[in-house]
């Protein structure tokens, strides 16, 4: 066991917790939050390396991972506007379940009994959070009805897990700094491009996006 790795993980969890609180309290659109968040992260990491860090964002895996990361952050940010912070943190516990599933499917890792137990606990915990005490009064079919699930948070978790799996594959040929900075750059670039397109194309483009988003939110939430 590496204590430095544990320290890095604790630091990452603390940073994500502070970020969730900031997003919940900020009066900004999801796209602006994603843009500022990732541009700031890229700047501070680059500053930490004395602006000498070089990375390539246009490799196929980098582009794919950037797409998953951008989708995940957008979905998570939108969800934070409609769920309590406690609910979002608890729903985030489904993350290991999705990551283990994708690791077995894509990376061909073995599914040990410990991992199977982790998946079972994650599923039970998520259902308990979603339904509360009424979970024990529901039939199995009712538990898994799609309309009763918080779809946006689960889609965000899947996107984050897919991004992590791609990062694992990229680390075989690239440095951690390259892998980390490329996703910050691509996510900021994607959010910035969307904001610019919304500004350039004016009210028509904006109205279509607002109507589509509101329709989806009415169905899901």
PDB file of C-alpha atoms in Angstrom:
ATOM      1  CA  UNK A   1       0.000   0.000   0.000  1.00  0.00           C
ATOM      2  CA  UNK A   2       1.369   3.416  -0.976  1.00  0.00           C
ATOM      3  CA  UNK A   3       0.655   6.153   1.567  1.00  0.00           C
ATOM      4  CA  UNK A   4       1.431   8.825  -1.024  1.00  0.00           C
ATOM      5  CA  UNK A   5      -1.267   7.369  -3.308  1.00  0.00           C
ATOM      6  CA  UNK A   6      -3.738   7.455  -0.405  1.00  0.00           C
ATOM      7  CA  UNK A   7      -2.789  11.073   0.240  1.00  0.00           C
ATOM      8  CA  UNK A   8      -3.342  11.987  -3.414  1.00  0.00           C
ATOM      9  CA  UNK A   9      -6.746  10.280  -3.351  1.00  0.00           C
ATOM     10  CA  UNK A  10      -7.791  12.103  -0.170  1.00  0.00           C
ATOM     11  CA  UNK A  11      -6.650  15.386  -1.690  1.00  0.00           C
ATOM     12  CA  UNK A  12      -8.638  14.679  -4.852  1.00  0.00           C
ATOM     13  CA  UNK A  13     -11.774  13.847  -2.829  1.00  0.00           C
ATOM     14  CA  UNK A  14     -11.392  17.066  -0.821  1.00  0.00           C
ATOM     15  CA  UNK A  15     -10.946  19.069  -4.011  1.00  0.00           C
ATOM     16  CA  UNK A  16     -14.016  17.527  -5.661  1.00  0.00           C
ATOM     17  CA  UNK A  17     -16.074  18.160  -2.503  1.00  0.00           C
ATOM     18  CA  UNK A  18     -15.091  21.830  -2.477  1.00  0.00           C
ATOM     19  CA  UNK A  19     -15.878  22.029  -6.186  1.00  0.00           C
ATOM     20  CA  UNK A  20     -19.357  20.534  -5.663  1.00  0.00           C
ATOM     21  CA  UNK A  21     -20.093  23.120  -2.973  1.00  0.00           C
ATOM     22  CA  UNK A  22     -18.879  25.932  -5.240  1.00  0.00           C
ATOM     23  CA  UNK A  23     -21.002  24.702  -8.172  1.00  0.00           C
ATOM     24  CA  UNK A  24     -24.068  24.350  -5.955  1.00  0.00           C
ATOM     25  CA  UNK A  25     -23.720  27.920  -4.687  1.00  0.00           C
ATOM     26  CA  UNK A  26     -22.658  29.568  -7.969  1.00  0.00           C
ATOM     27  CA  UNK A  27     -25.204  31.463 -10.041  1.00  0.00           C
ATOM     28  CA  UNK A  28     -23.710  30.431 -13.386  1.00  0.00           C
ATOM     29  CA  UNK A  29     -24.810  28.233 -16.259  1.00  0.00           C
ATOM     30  CA  UNK A  30     -23.429  24.716 -16.464  1.00  0.00           C
ATOM     31  CA  UNK A  31     -21.301  25.534 -19.521  1.00  0.00           C
ATOM     32  CA  UNK A  32     -19.619  28.519 -17.874  1.00  0.00           C
ATOM     33  CA  UNK A  33     -18.891  26.476 -14.750  1.00  0.00           C
ATOM     34  CA  UNK A  34     -17.307  23.706 -16.825  1.00  0.00           C
ATOM     35  CA  UNK A  35     -15.269  26.207 -18.860  1.00  0.00           C
ATOM     36  CA  UNK A  36     -13.920  28.136 -15.863  1.00  0.00           C
ATOM     37  CA  UNK A  37     -13.298  24.967 -13.840  1.00  0.00           C
ATOM     38  CA  UNK A  38     -11.204  23.204 -16.485  1.00  0.00           C
ATOM     39  CA  UNK A  39      -9.410  26.308 -17.751  1.00  0.00           C
ATOM     40  CA  UNK A  40      -8.423  27.112 -14.165  1.00  0.00           C
ATOM     41  CA  UNK A  41      -7.261  23.543 -13.544  1.00  0.00           C
ATOM     42  CA  UNK A  42      -5.163  23.595 -16.730  1.00  0.00           C
ATOM     43  CA  UNK A  43      -3.583  26.920 -15.736  1.00  0.00           C
ATOM     44  CA  UNK A  44      -2.613  25.813 -12.224  1.00  0.00           C
ATOM     45  CA  UNK A  45      -1.205  22.477 -13.377  1.00  0.00           C
ATOM     46  CA  UNK A  46       0.740  24.185 -16.133  1.00  0.00           C
ATOM     47  CA  UNK A  47       1.971  26.805 -13.652  1.00  0.00           C
ATOM     48  CA  UNK A  48       3.084  24.054 -11.302  1.00  0.00           C
ATOM     49  CA  UNK A  49       5.320  22.656 -14.041  1.00  0.00           C
ATOM     50  CA  UNK A  50       6.750  26.067 -14.862  1.00  0.00           C
ATOM     51  CA  UNK A  51       4.817  26.319 -18.152  1.00  0.00           C
ATOM     52  CA  UNK A  52       7.159  23.693 -19.598  1.00  0.00           C
ATOM     53  CA  UNK A  53       4.598  20.899 -19.835  1.00  0.00           C
ATOM     54  CA  UNK A  54       3.898  19.578 -23.328  1.00  0.00           C
ATOM     55  CA  UNK A  55       0.838  17.499 -24.167  1.00  0.00           C
ATOM     56  CA  UNK A  56      -1.044  16.350 -27.257  1.00  0.00           C
ATOM     57  CA  UNK A  57      -4.823  16.782 -27.245  1.00  0.00           C
ATOM     58  CA  UNK A  58      -5.529  15.561 -30.776  1.00  0.00           C
ATOM     59  CA  UNK A  59      -4.852  11.851 -30.371  1.00  0.00           C
ATOM     60  CA  UNK A  60      -7.958   9.667 -30.882  1.00  0.00           C
ATOM     61  CA  UNK A  61      -8.070   8.410 -27.279  1.00  0.00           C
ATOM     62  CA  UNK A  62      -7.563  11.944 -25.959  1.00  0.00           C
ATOM     63  CA  UNK A  63     -10.446  13.257 -28.056  1.00  0.00           C
ATOM     64  CA  UNK A  64     -12.711  10.404 -26.990  1.00  0.00           C
ATOM     65  CA  UNK A  65     -11.809  10.864 -23.342  1.00  0.00           C
ATOM     66  CA  UNK A  66     -12.373  14.612 -23.646  1.00  0.00           C
ATOM     67  CA  UNK A  67     -15.858  13.967 -25.016  1.00  0.00           C
ATOM     68  CA  UNK A  68     -16.737  11.663 -22.129  1.00  0.00           C
ATOM     69  CA  UNK A  69     -15.263  14.073 -19.580  1.00  0.00           C
ATOM     70  CA  UNK A  70     -17.141  17.074 -20.994  1.00  0.00           C
ATOM     71  CA  UNK A  71     -20.417  15.129 -21.078  1.00  0.00           C
ATOM     72  CA  UNK A  72     -19.891  13.867 -17.536  1.00  0.00           C
ATOM     73  CA  UNK A  73     -19.100  17.285 -16.080  1.00  0.00           C
ATOM     74  CA  UNK A  74     -22.046  18.904 -17.866  1.00  0.00           C
ATOM     75  CA  UNK A  75     -24.487  16.235 -16.707  1.00  0.00           C
ATOM     76  CA  UNK A  76     -23.132  16.366 -13.151  1.00  0.00           C
ATOM     77  CA  UNK A  77     -23.308  20.174 -13.037  1.00  0.00           C
ATOM     78  CA  UNK A  78     -26.886  20.218 -14.340  1.00  0.00           C
ATOM     79  CA  UNK A  79     -27.810  17.549 -11.779  1.00  0.00           C
ATOM     80  CA  UNK A  80     -26.349  19.646  -8.955  1.00  0.00           C
ATOM     81  CA  UNK A  81     -28.888  22.332  -9.818  1.00  0.00           C
ATOM     82  CA  UNK A  82     -31.790  19.919  -9.227  1.00  0.00           C
ATOM     83  CA  UNK A  83     -30.584  17.589  -6.463  1.00  0.00           C
ATOM     84  CA  UNK A  84     -29.349  18.313  -2.969  1.00  0.00           C
ATOM     85  CA  UNK A  85     -25.599  18.111  -2.393  1.00  0.00           C
ATOM     86  CA  UNK A  86     -26.141  15.139  -0.065  1.00  0.00           C
ATOM     87  CA  UNK A  87     -28.035  13.239  -2.765  1.00  0.00           C
ATOM     88  CA  UNK A  88     -25.350  13.920  -5.358  1.00  0.00           C
ATOM     89  CA  UNK A  89     -22.515  12.806  -3.079  1.00  0.00           C
ATOM     90  CA  UNK A  90     -24.396   9.618  -2.228  1.00  0.00           C
ATOM     91  CA  UNK A  91     -25.274   8.911  -5.856  1.00  0.00           C
ATOM     92  CA  UNK A  92     -21.600   9.348  -6.659  1.00  0.00           C
ATOM     93  CA  UNK A  93     -21.006   6.126  -4.726  1.00  0.00           C
ATOM     94  CA  UNK A  94     -22.259   4.324  -7.835  1.00  0.00           C
ATOM     95  CA  UNK A  95     -18.982   5.349  -9.498  1.00  0.00           C
ATOM     96  CA  UNK A  96     -16.972   2.262  -8.432  1.00  0.00           C
ATOM     97  CA  UNK A  97     -19.749   0.012  -9.722  1.00  0.00           C
ATOM     98  CA  UNK A  98     -19.610   1.526 -13.217  1.00  0.00           C
ATOM     99  CA  UNK A  99     -15.805   1.641 -13.232  1.00  0.00           C
ATOM    100  CA  UNK A 100     -15.467  -2.030 -12.251  1.00  0.00           C
ATOM    101  CA  UNK A 101     -17.990  -3.065 -14.902  1.00  0.00           C
ATOM    102  CA  UNK A 102     -16.158  -1.160 -17.644  1.00  0.00           C
ATOM    103  CA  UNK A 103     -12.761  -2.396 -16.423  1.00  0.00           C
ATOM    104  CA  UNK A 104     -13.930  -5.991 -16.767  1.00  0.00           C
ATOM    105  CA  UNK A 105     -15.566  -5.323 -20.136  1.00  0.00           C
ATOM    106  CA  UNK A 106     -12.852  -3.184 -21.782  1.00  0.00           C
ATOM    107  CA  UNK A 107      -9.595  -3.798 -19.901  1.00  0.00           C
ATOM    108  CA  UNK A 108     -10.327  -7.521 -19.467  1.00  0.00           C
ATOM    109  CA  UNK A 109      -9.694  -7.338 -15.721  1.00  0.00           C
ATOM    110  CA  UNK A 110     -10.947 -10.211 -13.587  1.00  0.00           C
ATOM    111  CA  UNK A 111     -14.157  -9.889 -11.577  1.00  0.00           C
ATOM    112  CA  UNK A 112     -13.167 -11.091  -8.094  1.00  0.00           C
ATOM    113  CA  UNK A 113     -15.628 -11.705  -5.271  1.00  0.00           C
ATOM    114  CA  UNK A 114     -14.531  -8.457  -3.629  1.00  0.00           C
ATOM    115  CA  UNK A 115     -15.375  -6.477  -6.734  1.00  0.00           C
ATOM    116  CA  UNK A 116     -18.677  -8.302  -7.088  1.00  0.00           C
ATOM    117  CA  UNK A 117     -19.452  -7.441  -3.455  1.00  0.00           C
ATOM    118  CA  UNK A 118     -18.560  -3.798  -4.116  1.00  0.00           C
ATOM    119  CA  UNK A 119     -20.973  -3.709  -7.053  1.00  0.00           C
ATOM    120  CA  UNK A 120     -23.738  -5.250  -4.930  1.00  0.00           C
ATOM    121  CA  UNK A 121     -23.213  -2.792  -2.078  1.00  0.00           C
ATOM    122  CA  UNK A 122     -23.141   0.149  -4.519  1.00  0.00           C
ATOM    123  CA  UNK A 123     -26.413  -0.895  -6.154  1.00  0.00           C
ATOM    124  CA  UNK A 124     -28.146  -1.474  -2.820  1.00  0.00           C
ATOM    125  CA  UNK A 125     -26.854   1.818  -1.421  1.00  0.00           C
ATOM    126  CA  UNK A 126     -27.981   3.763  -4.466  1.00  0.00           C
ATOM    127  CA  UNK A 127     -31.468   2.231  -4.356  1.00  0.00           C
ATOM    128  CA  UNK A 128     -31.713   2.946  -0.637  1.00  0.00           C
ATOM    129  CA  UNK A 129     -30.732   6.581  -1.200  1.00  0.00           C
ATOM    130  CA  UNK A 130     -33.197   6.962  -4.052  1.00  0.00           C
ATOM    131  CA  UNK A 131     -36.204   5.302  -2.401  1.00  0.00           C
ATOM    132  CA  UNK A 132     -35.452   5.510   1.328  1.00  0.00           C
ATOM    133  CA  UNK A 133     -37.405   3.215   3.631  1.00  0.00           C
ATOM    134  CA  UNK A 134     -40.006   2.642   0.917  1.00  0.00           C
ATOM    135  CA  UNK A 135     -37.422   0.521  -0.938  1.00  0.00           C
ATOM    136  CA  UNK A 136     -38.372  -2.520   1.144  1.00  0.00           C
ATOM    137  CA  UNK A 137     -42.037  -2.139   0.139  1.00  0.00           C
ATOM    138  CA  UNK A 138     -41.347  -2.063  -3.613  1.00  0.00           C
ATOM    139  CA  UNK A 139     -41.424  -4.965  -6.030  1.00  0.00           C
ATOM    140  CA  UNK A 140     -38.263  -5.820  -7.986  1.00  0.00           C
ATOM    141  CA  UNK A 141     -39.849  -4.505 -11.184  1.00  0.00           C
ATOM    142  CA  UNK A 142     -40.704  -1.155  -9.608  1.00  0.00           C
ATOM    143  CA  UNK A 143     -37.136  -0.695  -8.345  1.00  0.00           C
ATOM    144  CA  UNK A 144     -35.726  -0.634 -11.857  1.00  0.00           C
ATOM    145  CA  UNK A 145     -38.290   1.491 -13.665  1.00  0.00           C
ATOM    146  CA  UNK A 146     -36.327   4.036 -15.707  1.00  0.00           C
ATOM    147  CA  UNK A 147     -38.732   6.905 -15.037  1.00  0.00           C
ATOM    148  CA  UNK A 148     -38.031   6.687 -11.292  1.00  0.00           C
ATOM    149  CA  UNK A 149     -34.265   6.845 -11.686  1.00  0.00           C
ATOM    150  CA  UNK A 150     -32.194  10.067 -11.506  1.00  0.00           C
ATOM    151  CA  UNK A 151     -30.993   9.600 -15.082  1.00  0.00           C
ATOM    152  CA  UNK A 152     -28.639  12.588 -15.401  1.00  0.00           C
ATOM    153  CA  UNK A 153     -26.450  11.657 -12.387  1.00  0.00           C
ATOM    154  CA  UNK A 154     -26.177   8.048 -13.572  1.00  0.00           C
ATOM    155  CA  UNK A 155     -25.226   9.138 -17.087  1.00  0.00           C
ATOM    156  CA  UNK A 156     -22.611  11.455 -15.571  1.00  0.00           C
ATOM    157  CA  UNK A 157     -21.193   8.585 -13.515  1.00  0.00           C
ATOM    158  CA  UNK A 158     -20.971   6.391 -16.615  1.00  0.00           C
ATOM    159  CA  UNK A 159     -19.162   9.150 -18.531  1.00  0.00           C
ATOM    160  CA  UNK A 160     -16.692   9.678 -15.666  1.00  0.00           C
ATOM    161  CA  UNK A 161     -16.042   5.936 -15.473  1.00  0.00           C
ATOM    162  CA  UNK A 162     -15.482   5.699 -19.232  1.00  0.00           C
ATOM    163  CA  UNK A 163     -13.069   8.628 -18.984  1.00  0.00           C
ATOM    164  CA  UNK A 164     -11.149   6.841 -16.213  1.00  0.00           C
ATOM    165  CA  UNK A 165     -10.909   3.642 -18.270  1.00  0.00           C
ATOM    166  CA  UNK A 166      -9.561   5.573 -21.251  1.00  0.00           C
ATOM    167  CA  UNK A 167      -7.066   7.325 -18.966  1.00  0.00           C
ATOM    168  CA  UNK A 168      -5.840   3.917 -17.820  1.00  0.00           C
ATOM    169  CA  UNK A 169      -5.272   2.885 -21.431  1.00  0.00           C
ATOM    170  CA  UNK A 170      -3.541   6.187 -22.246  1.00  0.00           C
ATOM    171  CA  UNK A 171      -1.140   5.852 -19.305  1.00  0.00           C
ATOM    172  CA  UNK A 172       0.493   2.918 -21.079  1.00  0.00           C
ATOM    173  CA  UNK A 173       1.950   5.334 -23.636  1.00  0.00           C
ATOM    174  CA  UNK A 174       1.799   8.778 -22.010  1.00  0.00           C
ATOM    175  CA  UNK A 175       2.757  10.461 -18.747  1.00  0.00           C
ATOM    176  CA  UNK A 176       0.182  11.283 -16.028  1.00  0.00           C
ATOM    177  CA  UNK A 177       0.760  14.991 -16.684  1.00  0.00           C
ATOM    178  CA  UNK A 178      -0.019  14.538 -20.379  1.00  0.00           C
ATOM    179  CA  UNK A 179      -3.166  12.525 -19.648  1.00  0.00           C
ATOM    180  CA  UNK A 180      -4.431  14.984 -17.028  1.00  0.00           C
ATOM    181  CA  UNK A 181      -3.747  18.205 -18.913  1.00  0.00           C
ATOM    182  CA  UNK A 182      -5.142  16.926 -22.206  1.00  0.00           C
ATOM    183  CA  UNK A 183      -8.562  16.283 -20.663  1.00  0.00           C
ATOM    184  CA  UNK A 184      -8.581  19.720 -18.972  1.00  0.00           C
ATOM    185  CA  UNK A 185      -7.717  21.386 -22.291  1.00  0.00           C
ATOM    186  CA  UNK A 186     -10.271  19.429 -24.332  1.00  0.00           C
ATOM    187  CA  UNK A 187     -13.078  19.924 -21.808  1.00  0.00           C
ATOM    188  CA  UNK A 188     -12.417  23.668 -21.603  1.00  0.00           C
ATOM    189  CA  UNK A 189     -12.177  23.847 -25.411  1.00  0.00           C
ATOM    190  CA  UNK A 190     -15.453  21.982 -25.853  1.00  0.00           C
ATOM    191  CA  UNK A 191     -17.343  24.121 -23.337  1.00  0.00           C
ATOM    192  CA  UNK A 192     -15.808  27.326 -24.719  1.00  0.00           C
ATOM    193  CA  UNK A 193     -16.739  26.378 -28.280  1.00  0.00           C
ATOM    194  CA  UNK A 194     -20.336  25.708 -27.232  1.00  0.00           C
ATOM    195  CA  UNK A 195     -20.518  29.070 -25.433  1.00  0.00           C
ATOM    196  CA  UNK A 196     -19.073  30.840 -28.492  1.00  0.00           C
ATOM    197  CA  UNK A 197     -21.543  29.094 -30.817  1.00  0.00           C
ATOM    198  CA  UNK A 198     -24.418  30.088 -28.532  1.00  0.00           C
ATOM    199  CA  UNK A 199     -23.209  33.693 -28.595  1.00  0.00           C
ATOM    200  CA  UNK A 200     -22.656  33.816 -32.375  1.00  0.00           C
ATOM    201  CA  UNK A 201     -25.872  32.118 -33.503  1.00  0.00           C
ATOM    202  CA  UNK A 202     -28.015  34.232 -31.206  1.00  0.00           C
ATOM    203  CA  UNK A 203     -31.517  33.693 -29.775  1.00  0.00           C
ATOM    204  CA  UNK A 204     -32.670  30.964 -32.188  1.00  0.00           C
ATOM    205  CA  UNK A 205     -29.912  28.561 -31.215  1.00  0.00           C
ATOM    206  CA  UNK A 206     -30.339  29.481 -27.554  1.00  0.00           C
ATOM    207  CA  UNK A 207     -34.105  28.975 -27.558  1.00  0.00           C
ATOM    208  CA  UNK A 208     -33.772  25.542 -29.131  1.00  0.00           C
ATOM    209  CA  UNK A 209     -31.262  24.494 -26.496  1.00  0.00           C
ATOM    210  CA  UNK A 210     -33.417  25.865 -23.653  1.00  0.00           C
ATOM    211  CA  UNK A 211     -36.568  24.156 -24.930  1.00  0.00           C
ATOM    212  CA  UNK A 212     -34.795  20.836 -25.372  1.00  0.00           C
ATOM    213  CA  UNK A 213     -33.162  21.016 -21.960  1.00  0.00           C
ATOM    214  CA  UNK A 214     -36.391  22.037 -20.212  1.00  0.00           C
ATOM    215  CA  UNK A 215     -38.299  19.199 -21.867  1.00  0.00           C
ATOM    216  CA  UNK A 216     -35.695  16.675 -20.741  1.00  0.00           C
ATOM    217  CA  UNK A 217     -35.656  18.064 -17.200  1.00  0.00           C
ATOM    218  CA  UNK A 218     -39.456  17.925 -16.972  1.00  0.00           C
ATOM    219  CA  UNK A 219     -39.412  14.253 -17.954  1.00  0.00           C
ATOM    220  CA  UNK A 220     -36.511  13.222 -15.727  1.00  0.00           C
ATOM    221  CA  UNK A 221     -36.949  15.375 -12.632  1.00  0.00           C
TER     222      UNK A 221
END
